[in-house]
Short mmCIF file of C-alpha atoms in Angstrom, two decimals:
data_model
loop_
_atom_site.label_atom_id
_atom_site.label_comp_id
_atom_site.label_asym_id
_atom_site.label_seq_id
_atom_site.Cartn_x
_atom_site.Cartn_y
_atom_site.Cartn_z
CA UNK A 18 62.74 36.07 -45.25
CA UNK A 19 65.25 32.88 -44.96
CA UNK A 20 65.00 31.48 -41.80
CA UNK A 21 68.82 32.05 -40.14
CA UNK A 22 68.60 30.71 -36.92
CA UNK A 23 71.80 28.23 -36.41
CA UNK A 24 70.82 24.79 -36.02
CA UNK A 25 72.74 24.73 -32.58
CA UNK A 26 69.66 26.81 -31.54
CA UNK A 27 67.35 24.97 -32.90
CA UNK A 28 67.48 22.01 -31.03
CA UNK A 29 67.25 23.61 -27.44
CA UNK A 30 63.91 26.23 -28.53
CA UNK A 31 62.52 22.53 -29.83
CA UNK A 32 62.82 20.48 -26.83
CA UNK A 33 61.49 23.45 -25.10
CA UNK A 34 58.62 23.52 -26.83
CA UNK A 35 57.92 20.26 -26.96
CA UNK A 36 58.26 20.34 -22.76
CA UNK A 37 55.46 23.04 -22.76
CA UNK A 38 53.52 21.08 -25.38
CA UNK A 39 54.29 18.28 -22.96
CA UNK A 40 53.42 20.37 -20.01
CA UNK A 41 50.21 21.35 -21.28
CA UNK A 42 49.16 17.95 -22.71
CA UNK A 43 49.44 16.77 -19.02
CA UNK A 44 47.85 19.69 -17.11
CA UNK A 45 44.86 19.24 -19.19
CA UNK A 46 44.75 15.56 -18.79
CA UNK A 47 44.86 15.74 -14.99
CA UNK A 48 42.09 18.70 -15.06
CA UNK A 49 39.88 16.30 -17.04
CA UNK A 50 40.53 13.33 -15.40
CA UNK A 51 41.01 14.40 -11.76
CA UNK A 52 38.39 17.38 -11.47
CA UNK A 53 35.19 17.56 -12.24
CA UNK A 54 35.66 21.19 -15.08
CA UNK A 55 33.24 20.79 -17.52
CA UNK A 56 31.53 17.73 -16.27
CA UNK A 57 27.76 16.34 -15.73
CA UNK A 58 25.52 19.33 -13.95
CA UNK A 59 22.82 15.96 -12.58
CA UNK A 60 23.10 12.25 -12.10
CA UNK A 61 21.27 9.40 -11.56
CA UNK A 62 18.48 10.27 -14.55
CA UNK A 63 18.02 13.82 -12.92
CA UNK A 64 17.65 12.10 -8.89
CA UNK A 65 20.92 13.69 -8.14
CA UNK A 66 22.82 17.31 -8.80
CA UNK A 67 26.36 17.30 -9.07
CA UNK A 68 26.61 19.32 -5.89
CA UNK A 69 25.30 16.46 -3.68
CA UNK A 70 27.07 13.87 -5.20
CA UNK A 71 30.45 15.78 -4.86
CA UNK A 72 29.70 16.40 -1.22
CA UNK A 73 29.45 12.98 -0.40
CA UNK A 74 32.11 11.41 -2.93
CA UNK A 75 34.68 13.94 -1.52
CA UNK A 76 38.29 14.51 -2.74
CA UNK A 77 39.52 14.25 -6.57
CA UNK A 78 38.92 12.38 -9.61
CA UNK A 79 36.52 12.98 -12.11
CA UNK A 80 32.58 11.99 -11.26
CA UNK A 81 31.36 9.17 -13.83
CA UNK A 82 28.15 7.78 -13.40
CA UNK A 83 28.22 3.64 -13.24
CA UNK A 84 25.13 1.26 -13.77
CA UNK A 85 21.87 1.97 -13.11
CA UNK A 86 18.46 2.47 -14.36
CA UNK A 87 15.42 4.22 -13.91
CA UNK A 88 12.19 2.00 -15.10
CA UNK A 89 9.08 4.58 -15.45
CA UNK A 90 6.46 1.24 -15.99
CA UNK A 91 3.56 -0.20 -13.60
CA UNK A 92 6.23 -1.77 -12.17
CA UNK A 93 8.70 0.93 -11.19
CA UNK A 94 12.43 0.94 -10.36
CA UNK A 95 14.94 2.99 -9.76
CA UNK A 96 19.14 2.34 -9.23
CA UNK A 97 22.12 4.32 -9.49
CA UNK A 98 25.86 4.50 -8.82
CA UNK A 99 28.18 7.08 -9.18
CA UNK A 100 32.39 6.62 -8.52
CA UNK A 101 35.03 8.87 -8.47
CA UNK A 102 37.85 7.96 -11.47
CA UNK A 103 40.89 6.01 -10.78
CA UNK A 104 42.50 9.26 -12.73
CA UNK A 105 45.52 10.47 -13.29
CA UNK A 106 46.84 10.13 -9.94
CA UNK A 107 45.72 6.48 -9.16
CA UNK A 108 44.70 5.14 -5.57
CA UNK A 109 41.04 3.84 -5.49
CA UNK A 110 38.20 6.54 -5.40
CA UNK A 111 34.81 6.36 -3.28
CA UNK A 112 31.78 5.33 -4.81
CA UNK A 113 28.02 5.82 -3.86
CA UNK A 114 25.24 3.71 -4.97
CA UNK A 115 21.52 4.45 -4.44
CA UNK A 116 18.00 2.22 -5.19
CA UNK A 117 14.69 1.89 -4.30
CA UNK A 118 14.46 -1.23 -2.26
CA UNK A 119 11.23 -3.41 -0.69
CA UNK A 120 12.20 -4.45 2.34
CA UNK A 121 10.21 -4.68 5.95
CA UNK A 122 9.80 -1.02 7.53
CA UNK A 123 12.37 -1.50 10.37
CA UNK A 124 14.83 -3.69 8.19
CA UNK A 125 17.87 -1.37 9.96
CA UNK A 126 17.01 -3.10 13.18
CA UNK A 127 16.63 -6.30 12.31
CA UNK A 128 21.23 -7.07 12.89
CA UNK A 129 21.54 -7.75 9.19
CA UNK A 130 25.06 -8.05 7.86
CA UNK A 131 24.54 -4.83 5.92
CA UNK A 132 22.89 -2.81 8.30
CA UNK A 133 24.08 -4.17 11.45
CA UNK A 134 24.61 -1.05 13.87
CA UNK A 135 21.92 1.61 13.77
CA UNK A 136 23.12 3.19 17.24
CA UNK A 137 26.14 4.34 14.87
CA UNK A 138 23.96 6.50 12.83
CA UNK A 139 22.10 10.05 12.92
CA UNK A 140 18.61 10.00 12.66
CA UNK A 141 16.24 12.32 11.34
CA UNK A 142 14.66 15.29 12.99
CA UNK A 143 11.93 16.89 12.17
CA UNK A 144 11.16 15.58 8.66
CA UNK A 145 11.11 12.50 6.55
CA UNK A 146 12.34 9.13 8.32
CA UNK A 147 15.24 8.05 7.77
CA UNK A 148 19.14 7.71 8.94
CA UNK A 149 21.86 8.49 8.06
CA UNK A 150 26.12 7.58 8.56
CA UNK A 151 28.94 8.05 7.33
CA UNK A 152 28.93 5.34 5.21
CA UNK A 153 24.93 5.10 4.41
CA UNK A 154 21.71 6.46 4.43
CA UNK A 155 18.13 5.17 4.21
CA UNK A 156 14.60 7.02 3.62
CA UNK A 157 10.77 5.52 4.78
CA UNK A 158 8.42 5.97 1.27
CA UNK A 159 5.45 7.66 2.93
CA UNK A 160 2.33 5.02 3.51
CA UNK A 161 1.12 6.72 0.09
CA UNK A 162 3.93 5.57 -1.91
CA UNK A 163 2.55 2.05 -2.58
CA UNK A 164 4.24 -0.90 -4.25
CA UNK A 165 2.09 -3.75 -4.18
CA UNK A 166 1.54 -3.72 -7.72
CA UNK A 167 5.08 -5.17 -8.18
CA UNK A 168 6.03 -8.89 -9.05
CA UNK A 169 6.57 -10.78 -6.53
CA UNK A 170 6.38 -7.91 -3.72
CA UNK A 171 5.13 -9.17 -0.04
CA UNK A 172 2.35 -7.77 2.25
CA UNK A 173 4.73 -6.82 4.83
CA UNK A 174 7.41 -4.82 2.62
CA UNK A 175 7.46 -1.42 1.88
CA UNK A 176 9.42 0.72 -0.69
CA UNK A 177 12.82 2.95 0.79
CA UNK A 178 15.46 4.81 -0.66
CA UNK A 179 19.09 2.63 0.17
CA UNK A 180 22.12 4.85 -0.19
CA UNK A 181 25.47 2.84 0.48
CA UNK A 182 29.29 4.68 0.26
CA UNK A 183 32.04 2.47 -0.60
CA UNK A 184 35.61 2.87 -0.75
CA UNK A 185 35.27 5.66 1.80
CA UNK A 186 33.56 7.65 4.35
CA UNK A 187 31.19 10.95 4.18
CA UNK A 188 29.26 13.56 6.36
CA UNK A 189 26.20 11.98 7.58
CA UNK A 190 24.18 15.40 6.27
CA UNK A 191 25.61 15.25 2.75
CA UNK A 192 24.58 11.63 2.43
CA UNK A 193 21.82 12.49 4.36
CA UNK A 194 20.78 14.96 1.70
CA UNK A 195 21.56 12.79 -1.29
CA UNK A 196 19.25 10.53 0.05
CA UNK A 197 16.32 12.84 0.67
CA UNK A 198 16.94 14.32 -2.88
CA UNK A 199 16.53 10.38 -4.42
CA UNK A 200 13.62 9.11 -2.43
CA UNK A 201 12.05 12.49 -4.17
CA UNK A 202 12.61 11.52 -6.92
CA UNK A 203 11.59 7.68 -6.83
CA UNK A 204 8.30 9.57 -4.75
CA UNK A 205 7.60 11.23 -8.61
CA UNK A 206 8.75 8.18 -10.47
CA UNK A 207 6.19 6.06 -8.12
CA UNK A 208 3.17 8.44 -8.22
CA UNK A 209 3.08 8.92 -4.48
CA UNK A 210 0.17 10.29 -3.17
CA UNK A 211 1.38 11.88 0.06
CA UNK A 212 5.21 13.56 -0.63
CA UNK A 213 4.54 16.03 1.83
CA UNK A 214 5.78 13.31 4.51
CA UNK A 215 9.42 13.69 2.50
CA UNK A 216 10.13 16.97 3.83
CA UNK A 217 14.17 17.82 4.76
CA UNK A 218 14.80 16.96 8.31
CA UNK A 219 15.51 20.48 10.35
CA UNK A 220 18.34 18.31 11.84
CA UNK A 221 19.97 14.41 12.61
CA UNK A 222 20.43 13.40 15.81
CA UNK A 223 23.78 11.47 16.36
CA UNK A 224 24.13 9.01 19.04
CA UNK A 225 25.69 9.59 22.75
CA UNK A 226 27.39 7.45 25.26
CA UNK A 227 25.20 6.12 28.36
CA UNK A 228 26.94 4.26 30.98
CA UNK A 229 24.15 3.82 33.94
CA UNK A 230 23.84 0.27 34.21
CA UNK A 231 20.81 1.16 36.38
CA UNK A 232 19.27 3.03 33.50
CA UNK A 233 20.17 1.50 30.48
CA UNK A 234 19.77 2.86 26.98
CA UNK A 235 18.94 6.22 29.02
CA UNK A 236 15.11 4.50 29.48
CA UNK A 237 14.07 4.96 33.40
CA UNK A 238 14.60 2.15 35.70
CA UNK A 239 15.72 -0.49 32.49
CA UNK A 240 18.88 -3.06 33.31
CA UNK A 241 19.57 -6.09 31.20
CA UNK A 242 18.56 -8.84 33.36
CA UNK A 243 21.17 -11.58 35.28
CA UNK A 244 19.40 -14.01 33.20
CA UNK A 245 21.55 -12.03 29.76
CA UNK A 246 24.53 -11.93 31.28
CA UNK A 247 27.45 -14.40 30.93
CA UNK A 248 29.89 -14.37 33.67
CA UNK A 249 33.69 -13.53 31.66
CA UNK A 250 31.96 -13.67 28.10
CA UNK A 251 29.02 -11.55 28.20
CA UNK A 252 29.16 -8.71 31.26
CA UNK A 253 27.36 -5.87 31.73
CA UNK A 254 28.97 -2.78 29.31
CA UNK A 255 28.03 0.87 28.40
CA UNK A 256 25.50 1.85 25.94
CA UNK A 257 25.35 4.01 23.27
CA UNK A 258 22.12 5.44 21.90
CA UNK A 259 20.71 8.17 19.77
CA UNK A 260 20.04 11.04 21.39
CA UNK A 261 15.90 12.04 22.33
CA UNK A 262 16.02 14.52 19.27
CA UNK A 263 14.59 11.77 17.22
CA UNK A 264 11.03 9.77 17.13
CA UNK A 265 13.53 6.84 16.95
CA UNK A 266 15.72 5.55 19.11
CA UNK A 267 18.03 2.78 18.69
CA UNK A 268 20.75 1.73 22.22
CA UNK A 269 23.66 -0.99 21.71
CA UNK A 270 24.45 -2.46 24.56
CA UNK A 271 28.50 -3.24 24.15
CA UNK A 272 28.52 -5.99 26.74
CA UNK A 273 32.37 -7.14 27.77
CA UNK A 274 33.62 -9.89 26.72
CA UNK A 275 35.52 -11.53 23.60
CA UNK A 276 34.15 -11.46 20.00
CA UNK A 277 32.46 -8.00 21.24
CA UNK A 278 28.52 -9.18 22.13
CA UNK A 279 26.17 -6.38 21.37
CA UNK A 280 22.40 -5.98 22.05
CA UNK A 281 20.46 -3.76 20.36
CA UNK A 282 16.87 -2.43 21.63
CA UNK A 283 15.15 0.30 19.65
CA UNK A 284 11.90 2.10 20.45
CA UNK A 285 10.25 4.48 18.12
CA UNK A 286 6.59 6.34 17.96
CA UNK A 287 7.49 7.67 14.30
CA UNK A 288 3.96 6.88 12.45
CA UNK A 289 5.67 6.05 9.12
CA UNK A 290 7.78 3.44 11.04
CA UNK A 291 5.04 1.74 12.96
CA UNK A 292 2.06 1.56 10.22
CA UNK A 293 4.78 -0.23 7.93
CA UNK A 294 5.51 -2.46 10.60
CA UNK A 295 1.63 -3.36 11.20
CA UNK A 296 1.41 -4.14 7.51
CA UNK A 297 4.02 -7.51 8.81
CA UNK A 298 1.79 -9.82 10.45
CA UNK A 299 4.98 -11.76 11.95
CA UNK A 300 5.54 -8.57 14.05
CA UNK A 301 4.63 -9.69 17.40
CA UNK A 302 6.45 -9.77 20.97
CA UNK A 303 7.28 -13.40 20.94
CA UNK A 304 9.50 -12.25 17.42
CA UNK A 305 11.00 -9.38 19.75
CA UNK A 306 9.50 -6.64 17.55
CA UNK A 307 6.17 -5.36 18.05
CA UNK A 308 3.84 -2.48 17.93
CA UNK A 309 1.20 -1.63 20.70
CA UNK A 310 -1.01 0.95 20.47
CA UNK A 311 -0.94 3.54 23.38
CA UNK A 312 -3.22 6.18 23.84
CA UNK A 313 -0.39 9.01 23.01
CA UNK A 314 -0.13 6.77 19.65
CA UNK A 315 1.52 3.31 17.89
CA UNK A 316 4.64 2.77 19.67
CA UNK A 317 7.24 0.66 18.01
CA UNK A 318 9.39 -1.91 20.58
CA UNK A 319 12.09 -4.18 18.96
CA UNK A 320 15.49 -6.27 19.98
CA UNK A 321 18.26 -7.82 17.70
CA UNK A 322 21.74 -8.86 18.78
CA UNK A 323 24.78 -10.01 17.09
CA UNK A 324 26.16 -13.79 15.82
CA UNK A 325 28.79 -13.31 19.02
CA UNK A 326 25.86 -12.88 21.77
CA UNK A 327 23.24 -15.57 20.11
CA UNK A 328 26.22 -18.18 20.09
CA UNK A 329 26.66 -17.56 24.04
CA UNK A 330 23.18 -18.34 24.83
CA UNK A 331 23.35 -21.25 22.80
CA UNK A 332 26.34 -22.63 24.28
CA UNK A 333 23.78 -22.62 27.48
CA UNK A 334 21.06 -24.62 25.59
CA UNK A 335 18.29 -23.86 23.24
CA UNK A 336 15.77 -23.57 26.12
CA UNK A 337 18.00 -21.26 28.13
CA UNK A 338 18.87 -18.98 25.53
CA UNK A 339 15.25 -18.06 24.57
CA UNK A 340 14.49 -17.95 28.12
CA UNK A 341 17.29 -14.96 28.37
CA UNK A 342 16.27 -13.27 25.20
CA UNK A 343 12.49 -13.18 26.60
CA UNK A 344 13.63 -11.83 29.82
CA UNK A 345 15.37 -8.80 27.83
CA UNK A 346 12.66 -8.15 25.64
CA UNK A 347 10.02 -8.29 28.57
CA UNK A 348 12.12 -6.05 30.53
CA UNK A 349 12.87 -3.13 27.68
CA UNK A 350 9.26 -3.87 26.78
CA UNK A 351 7.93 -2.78 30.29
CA UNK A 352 10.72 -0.26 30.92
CA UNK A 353 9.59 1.43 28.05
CA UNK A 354 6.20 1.45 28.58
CA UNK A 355 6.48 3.21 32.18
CA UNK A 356 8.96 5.71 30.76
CA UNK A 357 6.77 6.75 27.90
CA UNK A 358 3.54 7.08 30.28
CA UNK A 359 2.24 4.50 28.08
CA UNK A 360 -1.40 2.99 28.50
CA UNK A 361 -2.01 0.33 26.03
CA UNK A 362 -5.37 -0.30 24.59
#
């Protein structure tokens, strides 16, 4: 039958096809490139399900996995990242990236760059050790997950699970849980002996404000000493510290003054903690980290502060500033001691 449809009408019922065409064409672009329909069920060579990553890389664009690698030799190693796509839509997306790391066993104390504020995050209750904020996480490889086989590896380190977010900010318990689900997995990948220690933490415990002077970092009778103070440049401040959920506690002490100077004292009887720190032979009170072994068990004592604080005490002389960073440490040291009921030896 000869087609009789006027040309007039042709054009129109055209151009509205093509628009649905059109239409279509585009919905289906922005579903592929801005969801995650019909996309990867695990990441990370199996470390990670879909479900964890998409609760910590929140919001759209499609889940691609970046570099990474995951090395099954004598000499084990494991990394991953995983970004949300640009997509459709544009705007940057978060990304997550996770690794097995050697570092020392209480490297998020230490005021490094990259982990510079552990009062800031939620730690671990009731399972494996670790923390966890909204930005990263970190797992403790039980003492049975050795490394010393590796190249170039050191006495004093010990293997963890480093999870960083980028570009963006999560739930503590969804990166929490990523975390947990990749130190499993580099657990298997390292042949670790003892994986009962990764169990899921019942809970984290998130830090609180604690403003007695008289009892500082919430530890029974402890005040920074006149000798750490700076009148106009480093006063006494509040604290803020983890709550006693936790086996570990980490304070920051937010003295006033410009450029922010910030103390940070951390106590912890967590056995995963303290035998890693044993293995460092450089851990000793005069470094303002130690370990001292109490009768109720190893009890972990540390201090770090930031750039802003050290370069006060300089300013004061070399002499004068150890001097004030020995009279901290002593006093948190003893502080601690009497609150905990503590007998060494």
């Amino acid at each position: 039958m000869p087609d009789t449809t006027p040309r007039s009408r042709r054009r129109p019922l055209f151009a509205a096809l093509a628009g649905v065409l059109g239409l279509t064409i585009g919905a289906g672009t922005l579903l592929w490139t801005d969801t995650d329909v019909l996309g990867r069920d695990r990441f990370c060579k199996g470390a990670l399900d879909s479900a964890e990553v998409r609760a910590v890389l929140t919001g759209s664009g499609r889940l691609e996995q970046g570099d990474g690698y995951d090395h099954r030799d004598p000499y084990y190693s494991f990394s991953c990242t995983v970004q949300r796509a640009d997509g459709a839509l544009g705007g940057e997306r978060p990304r997550m990236s996770a690794e097995l790391s050697l570092d020392r066993a209480d490297f998020a104390f230490s005021g490094s760059f990259q982990w510079k504020n552990p009062s800031a995050g939620s730690y671990f209750v009731g399972g494996a050790t670790g923390a966890a904020s909204e930005t990263q996480a970190w797992v403790l490889l039980p003492q049975g997950c050795t490394y010393e086989k590796r190249p170039g590896s050191r006495s004093h380190e010990v293997p963890v699970l480093k999870l960083d977010l980028t570009r963006g900010r999560g739930e503590p318990t969804a990166l929490a849980k990523a975390a947990m689900a990749a130190a499993r997995h580099v657990a298997e990948g390292l042949g670790c002996q003892d994986t009962g220690m990764l169990k899921t933490p019942a809970r984290l415990q998130g830090p609180v404000s604690a403003d007695d002077p008289a009892n500082t970092c919430e530890v029974a009778g402890f005040r920074l000493p006149e000798a750490a103070l700076v009148q106009g440049k480093a006063e006494q401040g509040a604290s803020r510290v983890t709550g006693r959920g936790s086996r570990t506690r980490a304070c920051e002490v937010l003295l006033r003054g410009p450029g922010e100077p910030r103390i940070v004292l951390t106590v912890s009887d967590d056995p995963v903690l303290t035998q890693g720190v044993r293995r460092d032979t450089s851990a000793t009170a005069e470094n303002r980290r130690t370990v001292i072994a109490c009768s109720s068990g190893d009890l972990y004592v540390a201090m770090s502060y930031n750039d802003t604080y050290r370069d006060l005490l300089l300013d004061k002389g070399v002499d004068a500033s150890g001097r004030a960073l020995s009279a901290i440490f002593d006093a948190f040291y003893q502080a601690v001691v009497r609150d905990r009921g503590c007998r060494t030896g």
